[in-house]
XYZ file of C-alpha atoms in Angstrom:
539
model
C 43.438 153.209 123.203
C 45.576 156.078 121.681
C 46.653 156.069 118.037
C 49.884 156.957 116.736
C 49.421 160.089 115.232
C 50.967 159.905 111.253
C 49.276 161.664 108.345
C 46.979 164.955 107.835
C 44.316 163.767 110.367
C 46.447 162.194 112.754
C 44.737 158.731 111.848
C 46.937 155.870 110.860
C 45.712 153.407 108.433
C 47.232 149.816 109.140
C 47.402 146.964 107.542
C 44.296 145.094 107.611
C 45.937 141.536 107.212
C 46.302 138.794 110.149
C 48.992 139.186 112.588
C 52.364 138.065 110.413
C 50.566 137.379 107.726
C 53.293 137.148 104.392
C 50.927 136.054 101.699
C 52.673 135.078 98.639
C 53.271 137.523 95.683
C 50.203 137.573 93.248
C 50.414 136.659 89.825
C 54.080 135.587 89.507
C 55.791 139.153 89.384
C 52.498 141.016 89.835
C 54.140 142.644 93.202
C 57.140 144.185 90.981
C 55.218 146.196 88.398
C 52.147 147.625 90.576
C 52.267 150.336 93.153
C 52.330 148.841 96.355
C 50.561 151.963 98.086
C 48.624 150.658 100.766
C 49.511 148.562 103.799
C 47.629 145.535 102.380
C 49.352 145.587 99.098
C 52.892 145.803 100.278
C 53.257 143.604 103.406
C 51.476 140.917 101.044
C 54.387 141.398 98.560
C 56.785 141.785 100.635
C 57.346 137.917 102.011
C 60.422 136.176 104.169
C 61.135 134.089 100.868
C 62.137 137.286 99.161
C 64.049 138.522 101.860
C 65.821 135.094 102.363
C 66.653 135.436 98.898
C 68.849 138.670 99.197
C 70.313 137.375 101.690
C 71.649 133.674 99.931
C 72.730 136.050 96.843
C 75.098 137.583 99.833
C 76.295 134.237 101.203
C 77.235 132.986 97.261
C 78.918 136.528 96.794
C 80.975 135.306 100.005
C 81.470 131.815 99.026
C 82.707 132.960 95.552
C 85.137 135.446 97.214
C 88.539 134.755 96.407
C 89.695 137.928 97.699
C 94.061 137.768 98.107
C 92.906 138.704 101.837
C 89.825 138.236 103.055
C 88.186 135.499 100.898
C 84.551 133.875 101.871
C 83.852 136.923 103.478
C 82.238 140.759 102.185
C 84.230 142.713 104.491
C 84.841 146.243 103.591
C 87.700 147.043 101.348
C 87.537 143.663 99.896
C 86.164 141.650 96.490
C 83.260 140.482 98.388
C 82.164 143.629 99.558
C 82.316 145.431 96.016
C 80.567 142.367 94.840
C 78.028 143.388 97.264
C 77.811 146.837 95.849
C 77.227 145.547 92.697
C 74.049 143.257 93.397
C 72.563 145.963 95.555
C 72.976 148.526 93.351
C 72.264 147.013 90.137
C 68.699 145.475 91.287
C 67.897 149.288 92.690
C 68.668 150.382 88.953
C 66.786 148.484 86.908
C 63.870 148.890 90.211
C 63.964 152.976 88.287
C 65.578 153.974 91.431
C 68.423 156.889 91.153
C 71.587 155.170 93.042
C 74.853 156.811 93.921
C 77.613 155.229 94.810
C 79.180 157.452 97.170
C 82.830 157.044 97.716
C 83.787 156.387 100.983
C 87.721 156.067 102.193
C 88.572 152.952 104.095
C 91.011 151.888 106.139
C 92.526 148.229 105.092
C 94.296 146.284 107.322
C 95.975 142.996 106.771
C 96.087 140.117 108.875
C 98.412 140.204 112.248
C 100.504 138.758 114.189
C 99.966 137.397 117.848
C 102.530 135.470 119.271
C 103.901 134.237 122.780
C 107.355 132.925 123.513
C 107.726 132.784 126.989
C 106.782 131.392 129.447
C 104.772 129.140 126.834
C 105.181 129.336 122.980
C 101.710 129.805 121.051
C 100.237 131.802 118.004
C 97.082 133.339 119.837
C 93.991 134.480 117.069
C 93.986 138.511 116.953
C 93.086 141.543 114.533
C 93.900 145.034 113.960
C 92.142 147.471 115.935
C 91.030 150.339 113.925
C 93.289 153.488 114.078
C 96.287 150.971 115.257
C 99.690 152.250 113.757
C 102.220 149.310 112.029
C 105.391 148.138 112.903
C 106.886 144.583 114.403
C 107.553 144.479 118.078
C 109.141 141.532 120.039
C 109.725 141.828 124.035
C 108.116 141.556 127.129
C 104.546 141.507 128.027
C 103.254 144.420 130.814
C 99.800 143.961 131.849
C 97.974 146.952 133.110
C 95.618 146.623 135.914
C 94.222 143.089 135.104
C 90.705 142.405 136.828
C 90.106 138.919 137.372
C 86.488 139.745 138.765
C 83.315 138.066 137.520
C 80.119 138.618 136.983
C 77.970 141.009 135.286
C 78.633 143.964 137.832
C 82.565 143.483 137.559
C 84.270 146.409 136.105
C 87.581 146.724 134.627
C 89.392 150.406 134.325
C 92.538 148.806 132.683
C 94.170 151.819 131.140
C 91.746 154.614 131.702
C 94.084 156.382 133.155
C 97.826 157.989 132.792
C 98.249 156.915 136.093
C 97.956 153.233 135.612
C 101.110 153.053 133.232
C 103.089 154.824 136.500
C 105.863 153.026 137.686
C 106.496 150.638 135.253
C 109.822 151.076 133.093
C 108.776 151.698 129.601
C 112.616 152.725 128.749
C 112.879 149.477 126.689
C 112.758 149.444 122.524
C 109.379 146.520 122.762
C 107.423 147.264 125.423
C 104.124 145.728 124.556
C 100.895 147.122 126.976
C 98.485 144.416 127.915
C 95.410 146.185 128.528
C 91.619 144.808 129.231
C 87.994 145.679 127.956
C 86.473 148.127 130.312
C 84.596 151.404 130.836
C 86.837 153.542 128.822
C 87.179 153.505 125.164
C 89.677 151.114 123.811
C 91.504 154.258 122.228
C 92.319 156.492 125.568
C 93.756 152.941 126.681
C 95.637 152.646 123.667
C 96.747 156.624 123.759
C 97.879 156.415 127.288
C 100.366 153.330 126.596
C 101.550 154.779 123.672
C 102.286 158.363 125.532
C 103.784 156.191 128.833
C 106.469 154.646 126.227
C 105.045 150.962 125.118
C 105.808 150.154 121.041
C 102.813 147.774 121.060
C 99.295 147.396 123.031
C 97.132 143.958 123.271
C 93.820 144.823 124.206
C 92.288 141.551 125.771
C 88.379 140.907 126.536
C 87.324 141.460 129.957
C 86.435 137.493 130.649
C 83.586 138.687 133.434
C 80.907 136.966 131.617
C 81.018 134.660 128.691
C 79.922 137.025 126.372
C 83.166 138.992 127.343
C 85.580 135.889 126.181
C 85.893 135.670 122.855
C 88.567 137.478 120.798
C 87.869 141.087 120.547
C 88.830 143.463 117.758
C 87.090 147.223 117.398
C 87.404 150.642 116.917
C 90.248 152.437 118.616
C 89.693 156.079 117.380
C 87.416 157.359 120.143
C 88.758 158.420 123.234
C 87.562 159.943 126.625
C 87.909 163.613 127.866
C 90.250 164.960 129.421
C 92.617 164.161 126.165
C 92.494 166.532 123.941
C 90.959 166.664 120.922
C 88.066 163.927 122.723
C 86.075 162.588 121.707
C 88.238 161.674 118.695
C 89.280 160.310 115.938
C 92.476 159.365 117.044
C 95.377 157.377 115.358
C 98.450 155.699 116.540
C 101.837 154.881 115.821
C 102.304 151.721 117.502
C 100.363 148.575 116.396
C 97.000 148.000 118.536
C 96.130 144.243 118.106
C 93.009 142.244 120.055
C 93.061 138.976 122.100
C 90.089 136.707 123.791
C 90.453 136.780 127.640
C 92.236 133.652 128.246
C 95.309 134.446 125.784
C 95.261 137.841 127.660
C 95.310 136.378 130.515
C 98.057 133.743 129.960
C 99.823 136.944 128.258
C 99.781 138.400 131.529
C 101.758 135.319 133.403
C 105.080 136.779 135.082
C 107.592 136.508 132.481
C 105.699 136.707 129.507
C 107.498 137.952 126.157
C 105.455 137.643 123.176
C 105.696 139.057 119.269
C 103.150 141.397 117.305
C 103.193 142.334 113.931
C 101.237 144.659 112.183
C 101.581 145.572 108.655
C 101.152 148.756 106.965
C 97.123 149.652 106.191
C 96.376 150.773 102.975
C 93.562 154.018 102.414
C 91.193 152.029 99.728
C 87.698 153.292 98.249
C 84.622 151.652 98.867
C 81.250 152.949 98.609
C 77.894 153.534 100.063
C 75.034 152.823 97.846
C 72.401 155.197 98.186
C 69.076 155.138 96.667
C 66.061 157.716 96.148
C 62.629 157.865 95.049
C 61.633 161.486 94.128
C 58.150 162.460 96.527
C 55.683 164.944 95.903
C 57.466 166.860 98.700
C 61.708 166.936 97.767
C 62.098 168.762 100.595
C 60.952 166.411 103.005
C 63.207 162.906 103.334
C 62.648 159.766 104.815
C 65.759 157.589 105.098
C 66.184 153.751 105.793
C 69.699 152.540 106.294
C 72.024 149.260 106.643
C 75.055 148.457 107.036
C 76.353 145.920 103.683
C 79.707 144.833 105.191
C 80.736 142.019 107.023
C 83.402 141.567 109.668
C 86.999 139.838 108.231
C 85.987 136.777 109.901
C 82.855 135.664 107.470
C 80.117 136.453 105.646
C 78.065 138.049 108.039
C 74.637 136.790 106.690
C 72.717 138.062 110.328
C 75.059 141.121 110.946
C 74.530 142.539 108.406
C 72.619 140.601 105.708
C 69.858 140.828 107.861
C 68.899 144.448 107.779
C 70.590 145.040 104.397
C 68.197 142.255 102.586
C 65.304 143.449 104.322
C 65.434 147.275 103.627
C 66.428 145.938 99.690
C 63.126 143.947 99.609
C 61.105 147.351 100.951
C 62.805 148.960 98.481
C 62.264 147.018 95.251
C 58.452 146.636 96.026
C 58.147 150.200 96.696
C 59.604 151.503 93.897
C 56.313 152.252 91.435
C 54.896 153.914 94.328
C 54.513 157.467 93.925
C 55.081 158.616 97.642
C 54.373 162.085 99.057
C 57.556 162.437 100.917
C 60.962 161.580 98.772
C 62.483 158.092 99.924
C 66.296 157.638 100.642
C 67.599 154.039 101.136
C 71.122 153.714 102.357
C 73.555 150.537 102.585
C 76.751 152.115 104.059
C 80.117 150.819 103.998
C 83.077 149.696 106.840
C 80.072 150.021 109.658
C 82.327 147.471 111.308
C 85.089 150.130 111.418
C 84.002 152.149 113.116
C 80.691 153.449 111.471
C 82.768 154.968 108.749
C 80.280 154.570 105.589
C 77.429 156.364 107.282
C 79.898 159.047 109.150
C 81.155 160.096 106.419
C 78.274 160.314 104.114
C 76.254 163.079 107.100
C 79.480 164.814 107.502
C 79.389 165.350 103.134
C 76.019 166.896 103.383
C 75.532 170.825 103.657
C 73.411 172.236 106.212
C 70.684 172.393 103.795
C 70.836 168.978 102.888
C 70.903 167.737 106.132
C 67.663 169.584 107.119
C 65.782 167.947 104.490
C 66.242 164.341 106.042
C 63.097 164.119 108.225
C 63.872 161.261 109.749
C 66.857 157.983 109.581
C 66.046 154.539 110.641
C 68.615 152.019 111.421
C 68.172 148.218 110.801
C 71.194 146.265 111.978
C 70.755 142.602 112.844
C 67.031 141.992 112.652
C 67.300 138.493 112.464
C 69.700 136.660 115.809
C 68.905 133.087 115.682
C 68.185 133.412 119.465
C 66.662 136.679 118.962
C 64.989 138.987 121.247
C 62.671 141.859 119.952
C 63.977 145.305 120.227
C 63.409 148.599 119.713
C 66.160 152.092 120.347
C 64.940 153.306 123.738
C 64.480 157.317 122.479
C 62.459 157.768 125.619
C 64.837 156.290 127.613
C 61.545 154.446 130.130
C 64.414 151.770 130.511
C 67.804 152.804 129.475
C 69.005 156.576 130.013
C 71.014 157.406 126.960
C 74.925 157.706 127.544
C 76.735 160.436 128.587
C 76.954 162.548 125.802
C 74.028 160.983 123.293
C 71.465 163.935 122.709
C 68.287 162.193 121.688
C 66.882 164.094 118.731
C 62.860 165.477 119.144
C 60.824 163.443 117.065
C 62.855 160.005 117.838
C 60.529 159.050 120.452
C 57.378 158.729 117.719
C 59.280 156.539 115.792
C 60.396 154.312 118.627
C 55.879 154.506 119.515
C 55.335 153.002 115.687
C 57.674 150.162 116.340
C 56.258 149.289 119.557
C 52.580 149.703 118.680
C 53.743 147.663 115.173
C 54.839 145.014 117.718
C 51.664 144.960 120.213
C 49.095 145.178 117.288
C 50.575 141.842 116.024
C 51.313 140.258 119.173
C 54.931 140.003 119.822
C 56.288 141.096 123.064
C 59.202 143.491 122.898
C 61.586 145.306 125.391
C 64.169 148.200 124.929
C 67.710 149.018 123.906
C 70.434 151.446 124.818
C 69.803 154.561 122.299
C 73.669 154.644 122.563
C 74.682 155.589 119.105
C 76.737 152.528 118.601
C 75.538 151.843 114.709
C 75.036 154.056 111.874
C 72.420 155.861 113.506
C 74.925 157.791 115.212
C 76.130 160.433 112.727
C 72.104 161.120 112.017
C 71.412 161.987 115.809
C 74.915 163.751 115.813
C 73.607 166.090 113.286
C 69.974 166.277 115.005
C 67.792 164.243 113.042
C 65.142 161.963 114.467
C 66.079 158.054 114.593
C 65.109 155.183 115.612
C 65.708 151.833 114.524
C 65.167 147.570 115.303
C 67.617 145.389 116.979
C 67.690 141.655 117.493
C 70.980 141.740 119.633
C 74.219 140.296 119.691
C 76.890 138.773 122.097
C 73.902 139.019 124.821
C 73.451 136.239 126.764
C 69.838 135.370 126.925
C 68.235 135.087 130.312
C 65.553 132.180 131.357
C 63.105 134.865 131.455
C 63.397 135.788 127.976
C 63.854 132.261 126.629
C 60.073 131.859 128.761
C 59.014 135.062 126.681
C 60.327 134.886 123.026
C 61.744 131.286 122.765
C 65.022 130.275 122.294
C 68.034 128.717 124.471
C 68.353 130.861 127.678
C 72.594 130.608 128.957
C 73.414 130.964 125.155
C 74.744 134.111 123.002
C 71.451 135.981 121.156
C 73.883 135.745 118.152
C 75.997 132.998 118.975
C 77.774 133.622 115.578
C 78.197 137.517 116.401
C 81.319 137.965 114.339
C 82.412 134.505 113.501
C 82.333 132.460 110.607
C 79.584 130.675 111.558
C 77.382 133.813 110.476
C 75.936 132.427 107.428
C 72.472 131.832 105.523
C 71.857 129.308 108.462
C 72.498 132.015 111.167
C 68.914 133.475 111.403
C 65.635 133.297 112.918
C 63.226 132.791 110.118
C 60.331 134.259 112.624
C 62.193 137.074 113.713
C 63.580 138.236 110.404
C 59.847 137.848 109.261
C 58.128 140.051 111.514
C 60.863 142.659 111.452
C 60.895 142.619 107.572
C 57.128 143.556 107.654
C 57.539 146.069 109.959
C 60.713 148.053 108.243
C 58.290 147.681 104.939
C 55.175 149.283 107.193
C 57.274 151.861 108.906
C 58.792 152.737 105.576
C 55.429 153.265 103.788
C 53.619 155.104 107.064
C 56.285 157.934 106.749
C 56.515 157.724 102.907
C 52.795 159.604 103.463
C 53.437 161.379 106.724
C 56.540 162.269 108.937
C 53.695 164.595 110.858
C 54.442 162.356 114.188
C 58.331 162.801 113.556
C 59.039 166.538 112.293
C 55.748 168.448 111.910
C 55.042 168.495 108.892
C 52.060 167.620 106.965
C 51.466 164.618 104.236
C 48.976 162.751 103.725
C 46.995 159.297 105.034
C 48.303 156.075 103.849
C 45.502 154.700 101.006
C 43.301 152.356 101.913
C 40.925 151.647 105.162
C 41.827 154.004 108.031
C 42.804 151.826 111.619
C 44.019 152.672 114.623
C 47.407 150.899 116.188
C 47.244 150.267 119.602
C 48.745 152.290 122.471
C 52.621 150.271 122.954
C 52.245 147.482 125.060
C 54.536 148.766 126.944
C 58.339 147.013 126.998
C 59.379 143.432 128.951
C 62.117 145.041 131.083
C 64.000 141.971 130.622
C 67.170 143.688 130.520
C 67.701 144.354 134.550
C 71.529 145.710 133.939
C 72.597 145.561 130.327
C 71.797 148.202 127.876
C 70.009 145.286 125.901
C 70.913 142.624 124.220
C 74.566 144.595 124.252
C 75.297 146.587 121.176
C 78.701 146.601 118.851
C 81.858 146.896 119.417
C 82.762 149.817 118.325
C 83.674 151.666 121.338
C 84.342 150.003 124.512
């Protein structure tokens, strides 16, 4: 048995409660006024029913949404999500926490327009891809390298290259690209029609596997060397719309014409909400983070009311602690797009600022209804990391406390793709150590998984990834349990110690010194994917 090194003598003190265990709050509001310093005291405060209840405050800010847009949903740039901002932050300032509400510059798009005329008439469902330019286009449809393969091993390279928009006469005034999901990212497809001559790209799901169907919308900024300026941000002056696979694919009949409409996006100002708890040691910052919007489509109660209620919960009953490293919580805005909230708020900090952050941790979607438990791979034992992800030093003892977290209470866990694709991305962009907890998403679960953690094996880990569906129903109570306990636990370990992380001294967590377990060790349930498949933010 090793431990997990953390404190001044390497010795972890755990929790000394039963596996799970969420005992109710002593005393009525006994948990809000004392200092929850030692693993006992705070995973007994903090409980599933307080978690739950963040996250129904989020589903009534949605339902009371009557944004002119977007209403029943807290998507960024919208009434929802600055009601959002409001409940977050004002609970966080009457907790004695100093908030900031950091100004963040958002991109709002309005609702398009996908329509076919010929050889069928039919309003398809779409969105507006971020970095997509404006503009109406009517004419005829040219699809780009279509794969109709199957599978999980098909691949699609619709687009990736100048050479696929070759031959074809783009001379017309509405030329309209039909490109498909593939191994590029959905912004060197969109650059290369718009530099072959189309007025308009449709970017339609691949369609190999059924988690590749529905309608997909995402980030086109990003694109691929050898254009310069990759990796990005890009923009574009055409309109860049999304489409499921079957409206691509009848899109792509011979003949088709079809009609897309973009509008004008508007630069709006939302904000992050950042909160701190001054430590003995200012120089030395621990940072939990979330992303508090939700997708146009709903409320987004899983992705991302999960993580954001959970970290809130931590963060109210740790706030008469009196830690020895300075505590940073973070809900960031317009995650879904493109990661902008967090991007923006590393690429604000100075040097010095940035070196003070020992450590980020990244909780988004801790609680899938058909949930599988996992962790960022930072050692990469199952995934390597993709081409260009550098994994910060120190991420790796992070990703150790999660999984020895996970074996010392019993729950099997397996590995994700440390691929950046959440708002741990700017953090390991600027070299800091993270790590973070991830339920998954428009994964389909396997038979060996639903044999391991439950479930319905042949079904979507989130089936309500991005729909409106996504509500207060759209969780795994046992899941989002267990994960809450174990953001509060990792939250208070490095409030004492970031030793295992960075280096640097603290001190041992009060109360009776224990030893975690050596990690289990991970499922390796995820022969191909890069687990449980990650957001859509690039390709």
């Amino acid at each position: 048995m090793r431990a997990v090194a953390a404190g001044a003598g390497g010795l972890l003190v755990a929790l000394a409660l039963p596996a799970n265990a969420a005992l109710a709050a002593p005393g009525g509001n006994a948990c809000d006024h004392r200092s929850n310093n030692t693993y006992d005291k705070l995973l007994e405060c903090v409980t599933l029913e307080g978690v739950r209840e963040h996250q129904a405050e989020f589903q009534k800010i949605a339902d009371n949404s009557t944004d002119p847009v977007y209403p029943g949903t807290r998507a960024a740039g919208t009434d929802g999500y600055a009601d959002s901002v409001d409940y977050v932050a004002d609970l966080l300032e009457e907790a004695g926490y100093e908030v900031t509400l950091d100004p963040v510059e958002i991109t709002f798009n309005f609702p398009a327009v996908l329509r076919q005329l010929t050889p069928v008439a039919a309003e398809y469902e779409t969105g507006v891809f971020t970095g997509s330019g404006s503009g109406e286009v009517e004419g005829q449809v040219i699809p780009i390298d279509i794969s109709l393969e199957t599978g999980e091993l098909a691949v699609s390279t619709s687009g990736c290259e100048p050479e696929d928009f070759a031959g074809v006469d783009w001379s017309g005034d509405s030329d309209i690209a039909l490109v498909q999901r593939g191994t590029c990212f959905f912004g060197t497809k969109a650059y290369y029609a718009e530099q072959a001559g189309a007025e308009a790209v449709i970017v339609m799901n691949q369609g190999n596997t059924p988690e590749r169907e529905e309608l997909i919308v995402a980030d086109a900024t990003s694109v691929d060397e050898p254009i310069p300026g990759a990796p990005g941000p890009v923009t574009h002056g055409i309109p860049v719309v999304g489409a499921s696979s079957a409206d691509g694919l009848a899109l792509a009949e011979e003949g088709s014409t079809a009609f897309v409409e973009v509008l004008p996006a508007e630069t709006r100002t939302d904000y992050n909400v950042i909160a701190e708890l001054p430590g003995k040691n200012p120089d030395n910052v621990v940072m939990a983070g979330a992303h508090l919007d939700s997708v146009t489509e709903g409320p987004g109660i899983n992705d991302n009311g999960s993580g954001s209620a959970a970290i809130l919960e931590t963060a109210l009953l740790m706030a008469n602690t009196h830690p020895e490293n300075t505590l940073r919580f973070a809900w960031w805005a317009a995650e879904e797009q493109g990661l902008v909230g967090s991007a923006d708020y590393v690429a604000g900090l100075s040097e010095a600022e940035r070196e003070r952050i020992a450590l980020y941790m990244n909780y988004d979607m801790v609680g899938s209804p058909n949930y599988v438990f996992m962790v960022y791979d930072s050692d990469e034992s199952t995934f390597p990391a993709p081409e260009g992800v550098t994994i910060p030093p120190g991420s790796t003892a992070i990703e150790d406390l999660y999984e020895s977290y996970y074996t010392y209470v019993g729950e099997p866990y397996d590995d994700t793709e440390y691929s950046g694709r959440s708002d741990y991305e700017a953090f390991i962009l600027a070299g800091i150590p993270s790590g973070g907890l991830f339920t998954g998403a428009e994964g389909i679960k396997t038979e060996e998984q639903a044999a391991i953690w439950g479930g319905t094996a042949g079904e979507q880990f989130d089936p309500c990834y991005h729909e409106a569906c996504d509500t207060y129903e759209n969780v795994d109570l046992h899941a989002l349990e267990v994960n809450s306990d174990l953001i509060a636990f990792a939250m208070l370990t490095y409030a004492y110690s970031t030793e295992s992380v960075n280096g640097v001294p603290g001190k041992r967590v009060p109360g009776k010194p224990f030893e975690l377990p050596a990690p289990a060790g991970p499922e390796g349930t995820f022969a191909e994917e890069s687990g449980g498949l990650a957001h859509q933010h690039a390709a």
